[in-house]
CSV table of C-alpha atoms and ligand atoms in Angstrom, one decimal:
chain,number,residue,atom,x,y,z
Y,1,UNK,CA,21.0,10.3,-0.6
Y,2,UNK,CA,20.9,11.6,2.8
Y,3,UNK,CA,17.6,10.7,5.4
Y,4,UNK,CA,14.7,12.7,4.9
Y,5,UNK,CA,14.6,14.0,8.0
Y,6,UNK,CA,17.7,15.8,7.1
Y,7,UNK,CA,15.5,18.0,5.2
Y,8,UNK,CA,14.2,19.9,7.9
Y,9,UNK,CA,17.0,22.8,8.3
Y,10,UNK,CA,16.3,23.7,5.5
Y,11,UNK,CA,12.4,23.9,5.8
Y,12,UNK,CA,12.9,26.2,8.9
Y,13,UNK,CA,12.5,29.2,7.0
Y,14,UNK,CA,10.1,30.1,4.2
Y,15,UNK,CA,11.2,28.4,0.9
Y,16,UNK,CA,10.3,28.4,-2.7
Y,17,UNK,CA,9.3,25.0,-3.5
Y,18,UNK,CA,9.1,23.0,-6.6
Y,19,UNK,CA,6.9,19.7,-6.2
Y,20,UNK,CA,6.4,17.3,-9.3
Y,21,UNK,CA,5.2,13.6,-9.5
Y,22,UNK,CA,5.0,11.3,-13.0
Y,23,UNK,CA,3.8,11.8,-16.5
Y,24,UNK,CA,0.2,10.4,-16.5
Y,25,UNK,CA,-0.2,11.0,-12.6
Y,26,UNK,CA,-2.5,8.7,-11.3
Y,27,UNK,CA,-4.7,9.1,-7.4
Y,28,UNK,CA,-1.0,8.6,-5.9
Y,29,UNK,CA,1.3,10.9,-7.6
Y,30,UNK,CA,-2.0,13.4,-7.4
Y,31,UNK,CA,-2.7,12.9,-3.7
Y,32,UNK,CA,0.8,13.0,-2.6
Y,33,UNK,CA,1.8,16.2,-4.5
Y,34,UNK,CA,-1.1,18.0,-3.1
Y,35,UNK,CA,-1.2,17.2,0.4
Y,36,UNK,CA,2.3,18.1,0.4
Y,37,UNK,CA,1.1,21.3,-1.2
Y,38,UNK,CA,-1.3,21.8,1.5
Y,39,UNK,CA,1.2,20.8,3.7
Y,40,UNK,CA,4.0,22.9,3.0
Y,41,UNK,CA,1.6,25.9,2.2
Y,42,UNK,CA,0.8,25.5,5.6
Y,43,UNK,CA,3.9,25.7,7.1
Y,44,UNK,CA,4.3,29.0,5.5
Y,45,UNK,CA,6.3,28.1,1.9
Y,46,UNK,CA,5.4,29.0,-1.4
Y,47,UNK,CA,4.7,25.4,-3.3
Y,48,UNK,CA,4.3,25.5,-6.7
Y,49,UNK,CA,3.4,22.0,-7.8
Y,50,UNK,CA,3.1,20.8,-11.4
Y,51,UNK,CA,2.3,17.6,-13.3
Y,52,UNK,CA,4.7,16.7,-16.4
Y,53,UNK,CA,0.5,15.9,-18.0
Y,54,UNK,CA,-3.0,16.6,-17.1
Y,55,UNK,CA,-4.7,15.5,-14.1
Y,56,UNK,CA,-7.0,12.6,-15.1
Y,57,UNK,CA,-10.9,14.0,-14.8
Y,58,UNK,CA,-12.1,11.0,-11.8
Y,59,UNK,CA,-9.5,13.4,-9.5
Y,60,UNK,CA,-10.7,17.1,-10.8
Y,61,UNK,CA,-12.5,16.9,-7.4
Y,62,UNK,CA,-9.4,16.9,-5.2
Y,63,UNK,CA,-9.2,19.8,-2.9
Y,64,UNK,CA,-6.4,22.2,-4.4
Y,65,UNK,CA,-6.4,20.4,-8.2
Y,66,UNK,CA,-7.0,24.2,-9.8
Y,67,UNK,CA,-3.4,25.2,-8.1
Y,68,UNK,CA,-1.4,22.3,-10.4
Y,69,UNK,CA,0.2,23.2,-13.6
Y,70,UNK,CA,0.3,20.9,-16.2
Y,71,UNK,CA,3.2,21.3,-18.0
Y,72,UNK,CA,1.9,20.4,-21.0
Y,73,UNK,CA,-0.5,23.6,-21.1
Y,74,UNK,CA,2.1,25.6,-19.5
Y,75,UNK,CA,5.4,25.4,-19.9
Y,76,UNK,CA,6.7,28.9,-19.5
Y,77,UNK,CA,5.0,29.0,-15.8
Y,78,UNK,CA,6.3,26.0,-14.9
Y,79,UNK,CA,9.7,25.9,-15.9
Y,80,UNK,CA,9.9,29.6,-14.3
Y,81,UNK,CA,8.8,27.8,-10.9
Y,82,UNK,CA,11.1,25.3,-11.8
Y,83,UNK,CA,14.2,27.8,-12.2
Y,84,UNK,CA,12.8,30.2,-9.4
Y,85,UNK,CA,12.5,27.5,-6.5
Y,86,UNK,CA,15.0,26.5,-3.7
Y,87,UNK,CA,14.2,23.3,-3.4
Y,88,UNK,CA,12.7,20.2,-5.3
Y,89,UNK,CA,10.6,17.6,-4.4
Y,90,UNK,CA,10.1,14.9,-6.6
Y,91,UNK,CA,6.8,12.2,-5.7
Y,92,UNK,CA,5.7,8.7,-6.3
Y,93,UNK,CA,8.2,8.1,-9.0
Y,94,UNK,CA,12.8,7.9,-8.4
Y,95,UNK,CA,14.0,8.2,-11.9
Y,96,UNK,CA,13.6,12.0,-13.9
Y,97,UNK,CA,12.7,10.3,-17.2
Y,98,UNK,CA,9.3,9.5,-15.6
Y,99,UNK,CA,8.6,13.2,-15.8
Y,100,UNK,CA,9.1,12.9,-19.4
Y,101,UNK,CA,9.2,16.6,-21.2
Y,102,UNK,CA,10.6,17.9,-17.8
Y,103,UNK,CA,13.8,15.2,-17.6
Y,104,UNK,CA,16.1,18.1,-18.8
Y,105,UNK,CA,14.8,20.8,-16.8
Y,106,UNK,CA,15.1,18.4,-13.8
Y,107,UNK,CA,18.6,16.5,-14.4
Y,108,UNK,CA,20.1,20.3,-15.1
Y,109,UNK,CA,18.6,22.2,-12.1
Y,110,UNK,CA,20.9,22.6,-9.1
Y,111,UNK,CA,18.7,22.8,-6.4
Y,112,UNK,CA,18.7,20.5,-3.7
Y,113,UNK,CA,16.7,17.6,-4.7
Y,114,UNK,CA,14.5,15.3,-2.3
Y,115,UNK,CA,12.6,12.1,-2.6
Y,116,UNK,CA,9.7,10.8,-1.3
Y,117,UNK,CA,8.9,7.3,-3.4
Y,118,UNK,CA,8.1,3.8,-3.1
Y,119,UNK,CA,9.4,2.2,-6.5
Y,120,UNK,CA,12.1,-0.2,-7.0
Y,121,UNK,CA,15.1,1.3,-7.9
Y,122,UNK,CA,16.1,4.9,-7.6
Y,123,UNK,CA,18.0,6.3,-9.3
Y,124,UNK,CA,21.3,8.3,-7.9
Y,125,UNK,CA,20.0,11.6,-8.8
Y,126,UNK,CA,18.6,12.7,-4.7
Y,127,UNK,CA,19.8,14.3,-2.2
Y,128,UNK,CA,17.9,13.9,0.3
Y,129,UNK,CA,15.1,11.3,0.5
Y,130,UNK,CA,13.4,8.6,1.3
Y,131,UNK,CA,12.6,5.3,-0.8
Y,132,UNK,CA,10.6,2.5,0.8
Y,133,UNK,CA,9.0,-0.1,-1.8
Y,134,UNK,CA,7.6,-1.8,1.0
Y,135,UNK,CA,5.2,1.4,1.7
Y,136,UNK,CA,1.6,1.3,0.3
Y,137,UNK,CA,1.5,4.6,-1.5
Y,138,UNK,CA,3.7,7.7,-1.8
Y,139,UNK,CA,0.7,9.4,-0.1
Y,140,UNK,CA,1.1,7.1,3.4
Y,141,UNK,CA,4.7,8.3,2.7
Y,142,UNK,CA,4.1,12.4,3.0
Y,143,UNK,CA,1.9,11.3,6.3
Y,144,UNK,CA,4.4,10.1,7.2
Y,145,UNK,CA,6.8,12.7,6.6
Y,146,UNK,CA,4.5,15.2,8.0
Y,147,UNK,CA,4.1,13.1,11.5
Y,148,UNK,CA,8.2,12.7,11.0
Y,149,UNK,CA,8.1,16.8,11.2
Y,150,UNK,CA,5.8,16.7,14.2
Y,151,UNK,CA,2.9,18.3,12.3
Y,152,UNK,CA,0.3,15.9,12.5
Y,153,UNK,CA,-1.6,18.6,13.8
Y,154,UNK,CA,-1.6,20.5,10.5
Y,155,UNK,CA,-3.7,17.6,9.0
Y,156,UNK,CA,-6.5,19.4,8.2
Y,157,UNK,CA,-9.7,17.3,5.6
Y,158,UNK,CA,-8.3,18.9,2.7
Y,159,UNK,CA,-5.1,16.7,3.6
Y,160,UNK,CA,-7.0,14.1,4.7
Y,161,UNK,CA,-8.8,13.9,1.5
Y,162,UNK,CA,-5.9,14.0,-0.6
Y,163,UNK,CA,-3.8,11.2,1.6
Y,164,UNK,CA,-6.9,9.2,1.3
Y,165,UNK,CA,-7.3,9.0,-2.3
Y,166,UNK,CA,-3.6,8.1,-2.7
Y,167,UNK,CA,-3.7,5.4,-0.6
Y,168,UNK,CA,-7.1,3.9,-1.6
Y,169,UNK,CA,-6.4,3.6,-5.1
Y,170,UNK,CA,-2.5,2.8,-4.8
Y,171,UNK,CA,-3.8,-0.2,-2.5
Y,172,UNK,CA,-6.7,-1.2,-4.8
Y,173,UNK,CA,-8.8,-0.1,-1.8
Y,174,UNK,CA,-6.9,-2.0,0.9
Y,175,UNK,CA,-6.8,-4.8,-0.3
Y,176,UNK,CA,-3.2,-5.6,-1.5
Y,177,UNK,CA,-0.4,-6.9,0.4
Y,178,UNK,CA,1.2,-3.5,0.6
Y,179,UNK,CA,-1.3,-2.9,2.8
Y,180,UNK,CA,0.3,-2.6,6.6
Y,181,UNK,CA,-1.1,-2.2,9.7
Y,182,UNK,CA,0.4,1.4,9.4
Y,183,UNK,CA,-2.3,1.8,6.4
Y,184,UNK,CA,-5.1,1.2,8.5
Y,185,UNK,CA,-3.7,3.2,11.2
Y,186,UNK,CA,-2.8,6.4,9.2
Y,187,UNK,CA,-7.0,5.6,7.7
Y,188,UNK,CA,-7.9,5.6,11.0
Y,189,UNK,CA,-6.4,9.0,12.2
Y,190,UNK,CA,-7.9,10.2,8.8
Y,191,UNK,CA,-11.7,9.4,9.8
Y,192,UNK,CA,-11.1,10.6,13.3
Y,193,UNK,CA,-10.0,14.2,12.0
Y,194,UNK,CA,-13.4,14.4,9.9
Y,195,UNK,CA,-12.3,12.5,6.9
Y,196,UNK,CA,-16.0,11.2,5.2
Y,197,UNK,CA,-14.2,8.0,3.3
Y,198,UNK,CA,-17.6,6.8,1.2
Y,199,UNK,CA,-17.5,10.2,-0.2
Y,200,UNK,CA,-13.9,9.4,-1.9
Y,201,UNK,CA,-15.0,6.0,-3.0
Y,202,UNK,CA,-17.9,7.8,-4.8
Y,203,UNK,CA,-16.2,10.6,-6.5
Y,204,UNK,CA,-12.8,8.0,-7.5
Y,205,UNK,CA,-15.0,5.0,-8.4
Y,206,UNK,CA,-18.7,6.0,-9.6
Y,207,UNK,CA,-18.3,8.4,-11.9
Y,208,UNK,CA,-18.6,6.0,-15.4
Y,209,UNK,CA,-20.4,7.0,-18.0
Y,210,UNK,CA,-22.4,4.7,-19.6
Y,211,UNK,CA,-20.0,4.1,-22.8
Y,212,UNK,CA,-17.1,3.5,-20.4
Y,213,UNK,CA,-19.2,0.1,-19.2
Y,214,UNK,CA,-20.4,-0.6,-22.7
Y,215,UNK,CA,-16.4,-0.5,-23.8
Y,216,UNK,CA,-15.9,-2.9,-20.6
Y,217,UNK,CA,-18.2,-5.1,-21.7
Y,218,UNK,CA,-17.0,-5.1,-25.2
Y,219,UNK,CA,-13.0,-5.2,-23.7
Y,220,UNK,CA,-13.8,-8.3,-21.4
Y,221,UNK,CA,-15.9,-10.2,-24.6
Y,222,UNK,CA,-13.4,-9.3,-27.5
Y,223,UNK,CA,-10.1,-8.2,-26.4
Y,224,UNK,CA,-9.0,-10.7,-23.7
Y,225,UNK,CA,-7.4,-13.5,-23.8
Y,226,UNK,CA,-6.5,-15.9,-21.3
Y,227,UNK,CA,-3.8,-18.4,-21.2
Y,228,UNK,CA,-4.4,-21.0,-18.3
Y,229,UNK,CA,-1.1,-23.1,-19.1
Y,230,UNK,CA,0.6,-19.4,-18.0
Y,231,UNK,CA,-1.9,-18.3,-15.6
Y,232,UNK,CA,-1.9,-15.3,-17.4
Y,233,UNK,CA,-4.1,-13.0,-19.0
Y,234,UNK,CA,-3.8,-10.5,-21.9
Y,235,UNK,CA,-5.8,-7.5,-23.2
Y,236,UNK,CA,-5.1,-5.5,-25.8
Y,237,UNK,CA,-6.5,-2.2,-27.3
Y,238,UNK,CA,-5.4,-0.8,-30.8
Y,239,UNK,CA,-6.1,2.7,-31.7
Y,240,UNK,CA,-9.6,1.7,-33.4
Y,241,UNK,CA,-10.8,-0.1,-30.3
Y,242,UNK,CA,-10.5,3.1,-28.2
Y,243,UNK,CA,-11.4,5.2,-31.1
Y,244,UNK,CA,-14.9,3.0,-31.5
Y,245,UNK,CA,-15.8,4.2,-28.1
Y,246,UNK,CA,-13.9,7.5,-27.9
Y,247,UNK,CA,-13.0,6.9,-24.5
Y,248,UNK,CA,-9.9,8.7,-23.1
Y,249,UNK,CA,-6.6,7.1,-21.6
Y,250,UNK,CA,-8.1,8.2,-18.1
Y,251,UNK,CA,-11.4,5.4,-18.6
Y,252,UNK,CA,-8.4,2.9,-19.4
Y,253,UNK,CA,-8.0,3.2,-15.4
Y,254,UNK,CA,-8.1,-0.5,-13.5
Y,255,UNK,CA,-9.1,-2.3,-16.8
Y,256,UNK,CA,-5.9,-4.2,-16.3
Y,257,UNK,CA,-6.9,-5.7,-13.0
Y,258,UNK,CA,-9.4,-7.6,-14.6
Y,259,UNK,CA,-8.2,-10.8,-15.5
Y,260,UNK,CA,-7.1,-11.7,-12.1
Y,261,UNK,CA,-10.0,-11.6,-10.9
Y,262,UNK,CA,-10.6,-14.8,-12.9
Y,263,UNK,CA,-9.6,-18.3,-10.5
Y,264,UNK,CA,-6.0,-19.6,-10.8
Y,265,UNK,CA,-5.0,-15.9,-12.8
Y,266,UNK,CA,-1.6,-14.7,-11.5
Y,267,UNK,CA,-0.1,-12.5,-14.6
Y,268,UNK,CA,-2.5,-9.6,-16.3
Y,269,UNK,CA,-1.2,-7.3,-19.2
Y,270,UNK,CA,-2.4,-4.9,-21.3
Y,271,UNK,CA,-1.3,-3.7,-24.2
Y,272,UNK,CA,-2.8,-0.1,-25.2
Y,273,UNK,CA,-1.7,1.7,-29.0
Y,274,UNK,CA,-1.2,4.9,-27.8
Y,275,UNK,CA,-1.0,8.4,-30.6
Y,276,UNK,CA,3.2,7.8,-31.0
Y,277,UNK,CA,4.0,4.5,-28.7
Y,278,UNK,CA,2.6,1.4,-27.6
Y,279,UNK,CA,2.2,1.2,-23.8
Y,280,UNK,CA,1.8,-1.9,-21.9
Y,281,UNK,CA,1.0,-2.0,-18.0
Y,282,UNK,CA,1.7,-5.6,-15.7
Y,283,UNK,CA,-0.3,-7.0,-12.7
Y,284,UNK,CA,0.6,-9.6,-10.7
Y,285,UNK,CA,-0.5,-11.5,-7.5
Y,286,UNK,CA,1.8,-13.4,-5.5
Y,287,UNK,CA,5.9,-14.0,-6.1
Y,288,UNK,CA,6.2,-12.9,-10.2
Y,289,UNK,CA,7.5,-9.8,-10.1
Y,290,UNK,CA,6.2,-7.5,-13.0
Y,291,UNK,CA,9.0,-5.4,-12.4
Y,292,UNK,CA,11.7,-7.0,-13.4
Y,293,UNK,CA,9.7,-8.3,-16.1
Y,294,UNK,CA,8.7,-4.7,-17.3
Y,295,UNK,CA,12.5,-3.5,-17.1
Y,296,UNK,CA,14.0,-6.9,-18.6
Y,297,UNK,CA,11.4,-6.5,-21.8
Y,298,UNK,CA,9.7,-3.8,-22.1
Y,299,UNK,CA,11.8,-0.6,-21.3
Y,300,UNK,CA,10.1,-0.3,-17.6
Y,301,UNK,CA,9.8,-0.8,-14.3
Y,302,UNK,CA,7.4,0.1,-10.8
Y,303,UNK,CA,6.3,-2.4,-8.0
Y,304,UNK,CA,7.0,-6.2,-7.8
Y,305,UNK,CA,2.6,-6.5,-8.6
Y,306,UNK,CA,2.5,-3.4,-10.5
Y,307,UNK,CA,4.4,-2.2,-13.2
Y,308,UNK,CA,4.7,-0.9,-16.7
Y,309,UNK,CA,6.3,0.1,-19.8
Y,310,UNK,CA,7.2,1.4,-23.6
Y,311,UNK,CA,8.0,-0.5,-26.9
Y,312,UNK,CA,9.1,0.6,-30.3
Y,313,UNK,CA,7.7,-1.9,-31.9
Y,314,UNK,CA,4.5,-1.7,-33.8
Y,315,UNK,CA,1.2,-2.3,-32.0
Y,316,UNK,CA,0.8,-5.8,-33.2
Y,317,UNK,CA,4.6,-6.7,-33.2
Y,318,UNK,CA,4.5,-5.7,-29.3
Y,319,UNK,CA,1.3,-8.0,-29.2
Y,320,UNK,CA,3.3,-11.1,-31.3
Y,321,UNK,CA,6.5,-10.4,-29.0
Y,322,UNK,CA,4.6,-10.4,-25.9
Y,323,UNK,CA,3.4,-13.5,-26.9
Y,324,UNK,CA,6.5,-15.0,-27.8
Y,325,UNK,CA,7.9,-14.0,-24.1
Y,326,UNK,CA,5.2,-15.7,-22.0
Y,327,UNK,CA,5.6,-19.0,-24.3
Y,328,UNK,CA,9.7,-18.4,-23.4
Y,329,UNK,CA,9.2,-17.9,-19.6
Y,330,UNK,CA,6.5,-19.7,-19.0
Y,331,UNK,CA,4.9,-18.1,-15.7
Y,332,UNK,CA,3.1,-20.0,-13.6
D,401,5GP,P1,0.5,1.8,-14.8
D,401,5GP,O1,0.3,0.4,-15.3
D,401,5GP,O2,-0.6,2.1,-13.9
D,401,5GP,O3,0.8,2.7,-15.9
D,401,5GP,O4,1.8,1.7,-13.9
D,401,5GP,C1,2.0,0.8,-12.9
D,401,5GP,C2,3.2,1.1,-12.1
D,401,5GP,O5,4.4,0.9,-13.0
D,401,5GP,C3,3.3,2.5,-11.6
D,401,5GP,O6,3.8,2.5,-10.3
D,401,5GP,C4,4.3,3.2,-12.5
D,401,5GP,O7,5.1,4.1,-11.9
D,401,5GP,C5,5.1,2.1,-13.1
D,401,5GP,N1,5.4,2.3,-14.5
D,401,5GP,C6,4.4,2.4,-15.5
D,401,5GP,N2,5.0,2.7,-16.7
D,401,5GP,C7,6.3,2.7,-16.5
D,401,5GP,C8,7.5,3.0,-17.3
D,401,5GP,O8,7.3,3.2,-18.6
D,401,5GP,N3,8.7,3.0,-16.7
D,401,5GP,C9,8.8,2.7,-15.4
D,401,5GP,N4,10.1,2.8,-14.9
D,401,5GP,N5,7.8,2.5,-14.6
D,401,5GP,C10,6.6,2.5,-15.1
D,402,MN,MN1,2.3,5.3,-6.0
C-alpha cells in the first residue's frame, strides 16, 4: 500500500469517485463517507457514495444523508457507480468482506483502490492508503487527509458536522483512550468554523422513544449477567426479546457499553439473534484486547476495546460456548 498522500496526482483532475464504508454503518463509517463526499464534491469530482445497508435512523439528520445509496435498495445504481468510477475509496473498515453483498463487486474491480481506516489488520487488497489504529475515528482520519491536501479551508459546517458526529460517537464522546490531543484539536477548529456541538449530541443521543428506555430497563433487569470472578459482563437478546419490544437493530446502539459502567467491569458482550446469524459485539477497558478475542472465536475482529463478530452456531449454543470461553480464559 503506497502513503496516502500519493493519492493526490491522481485527484488533480476531475474524477469519478466510488466511496463505501461497512455493512451496518455506524456515526463513523457515516460521517467519514460523507464529509469526504462533501469534500471531494468540493474539489470538483463526482462522488457517488454508497452504504453495503441502510443508514441507521439517529444519523438521517446528517447533512448530505439523501445522496447515499444503500445497496440493499439499489443495487443496479450502485454497482453502475461502482463499474463507472476511477477510483475507490474504501472507509472505517480494511477488509472487503465487511462490505458484505458488495465483497465481489469490490475484490473484482480494477480501479485503484485507497484506504483510509483505523482497524487492526488490513488486509493486502489497497493501494494507496492509510491505516492508523491508534487514530480515534476514521472521521479524524479524512480531517486529516483533507488538512494533508492543504484544504482545511474547504471545511465548511456541513463537514464540520459530519467529522463531528464520527468522532463523538467513535470516541464514546471523548472519553476513551483513543482520544488524543489531536481529537481535541481537530474539535476545536470544528467549533471555531461555526460547528454548534450540543446540537449533534441532541440529534445522536436524545432521540429515544419511550419503548427503547422501557426495553433498557427490561435488558439491564433480565438479560444481563455479570460474572465478578471474570470482571465481565454478558447480555444477551434472542429474537423474542427484540420482537417483545419491536425495536430495530439501530436502538441496539451503545447497549453493550452498559456493563462497564458497573465498578471492577473490564469485559462486556452481547450476544444479539439476528433474522439468519447470531451477532455478538466485545467491549473492553484497559489491556484485554476484544480483538483478538473476536478474531480467535468468533469469526471477527475491530479495535483492541471494540470489536465484534458472527457465529454459526445456534443462538443459545453461541450463549453456552461463550460461556464455556470466559470459564477457559479466565479474564481478569
Ligand atoms: P460493533 O460491536 O459496534 O458492531 O463493532 C465494533 C467494532 O468491531 C467495529 O469497529 C467493527 O468494525 C468491528 N466489527 C464488528 N463486527 C465485526 C465482524 O464481524 N468482523 C470484523 N472483522 N470486525 C467487526
Ligand atoms: Mn470507526
Amino acid at each position: 500500500m503506497q502513503p496516502i498522500k500519493d493519492v493526490f496526482p491522481l485527484l488533480e483532475s476531475p474524477k469519478k469517485i466510488f466511496v463505501v464504508a461497512h455493512h451496518k454503518p455506524d456515526g463513523d463509517a457515516v460521517g467519514s463517507m460523507l464529509a469526504l463526499y462533501h469534500y471531494l464534491t468540493e474539489k470538483g469530482h463526482t462522488v457517488s457514495a454508497v452504504t453495503p445497508s441502510a443508514v441507521p435512523e439517529f444519523l438521517e439528520w446528517m447533512p448530505g444523508v439523501r445522496e447515499l445509496v444503500n445497496y440493499e435498495e439499489y443495487q443496479e445504481k450502485a454497482l453502475k457507480a461502482l463499474d463507472e468510477s476511477d477510483i475507490i475509496f474504501g472507509l472505517d473498515f480494511n477488509d472487503f468482506s465487511r462490505t458484505k453483498h458488495l465483497t465481489e463487486a469490490l475484490a473484482e474491480a480494477t480501479q485503484p483502490k485507497v484506504l483510509i481506516d483505523h482497524h487492526l489488520r488490513p488486509a493486502p487488497v489497497w493501494d494507496y492508503g492509510v491505516s492508523i489504529p491508534e487514530k480515534s475515528s476514521t472521521s479524524e482520519m479524512v480531517y486529516d487527509f483533507i488538512n494533508l491536501a492543504g484544504d482545511n479551508d474547504l471545511i465548511d459546517t456541513d463537514i464540520a458536522e459530519c467529522i463531528y458526529t464520527g468522532v463523538m460517537t467513535d470516541t464514546g464522546s471523548f472519553r476513551f483512550p483513543v482520544t488524543t490531543g489531536d481529537t481535541h484539536r481537530l474539535v476545536a477548529d470544528l467549533i471555531d468554523k461555526g460547528l454548534k456541538q450540543s446540537k449533534i449530541h441532541e440529534y445522536v443521543y436524545d432521540t429515544w422513544s419511550v419503548t427503547r428506555m422501557h426495553f433498557v430497563g427490561y435488558v439491564l433487569l433480565e438479560k444481563m449477567e455479570i460474572f465478578p470472578q471474570y470482571k465481565a459482563g454478558l447480555i444477551t437478546l434472542s429474537k423474542k426479546d427484540l420482537k417483545l419490544f419491536n425495536i430495530s437493530s439501530g436502538e441496539l446502539e451503545g447497549l453493550v457499553n452498559y456493563p462497564l459502567s458497573i465498578a471492577n467491569i473490564r469485559f462486556a458482550t452481547i450476544i444479539t439473534e439476528r433474522g439468519d446469524e447470531v451477532k455478538l459485539s466485545f467491549r473492553s477497558k484497559g489491556d484485554f484486547d476484544v480483538s483478538t478475542f473476536a478474531n480467535k472465536y468468533f469469526n471477527g475482529g475491530g479495535h483492541f476495546n471494540a470489536s465484534g463478530g458472527r457465529s454459526n452456531m445456534s443462538f443459545e449454543e453461541t450463549v453456552t460456548s461463550f460461556k464455556q470461553i470466559l470459564s477457559d480464559i479466565h479474564p481478569r
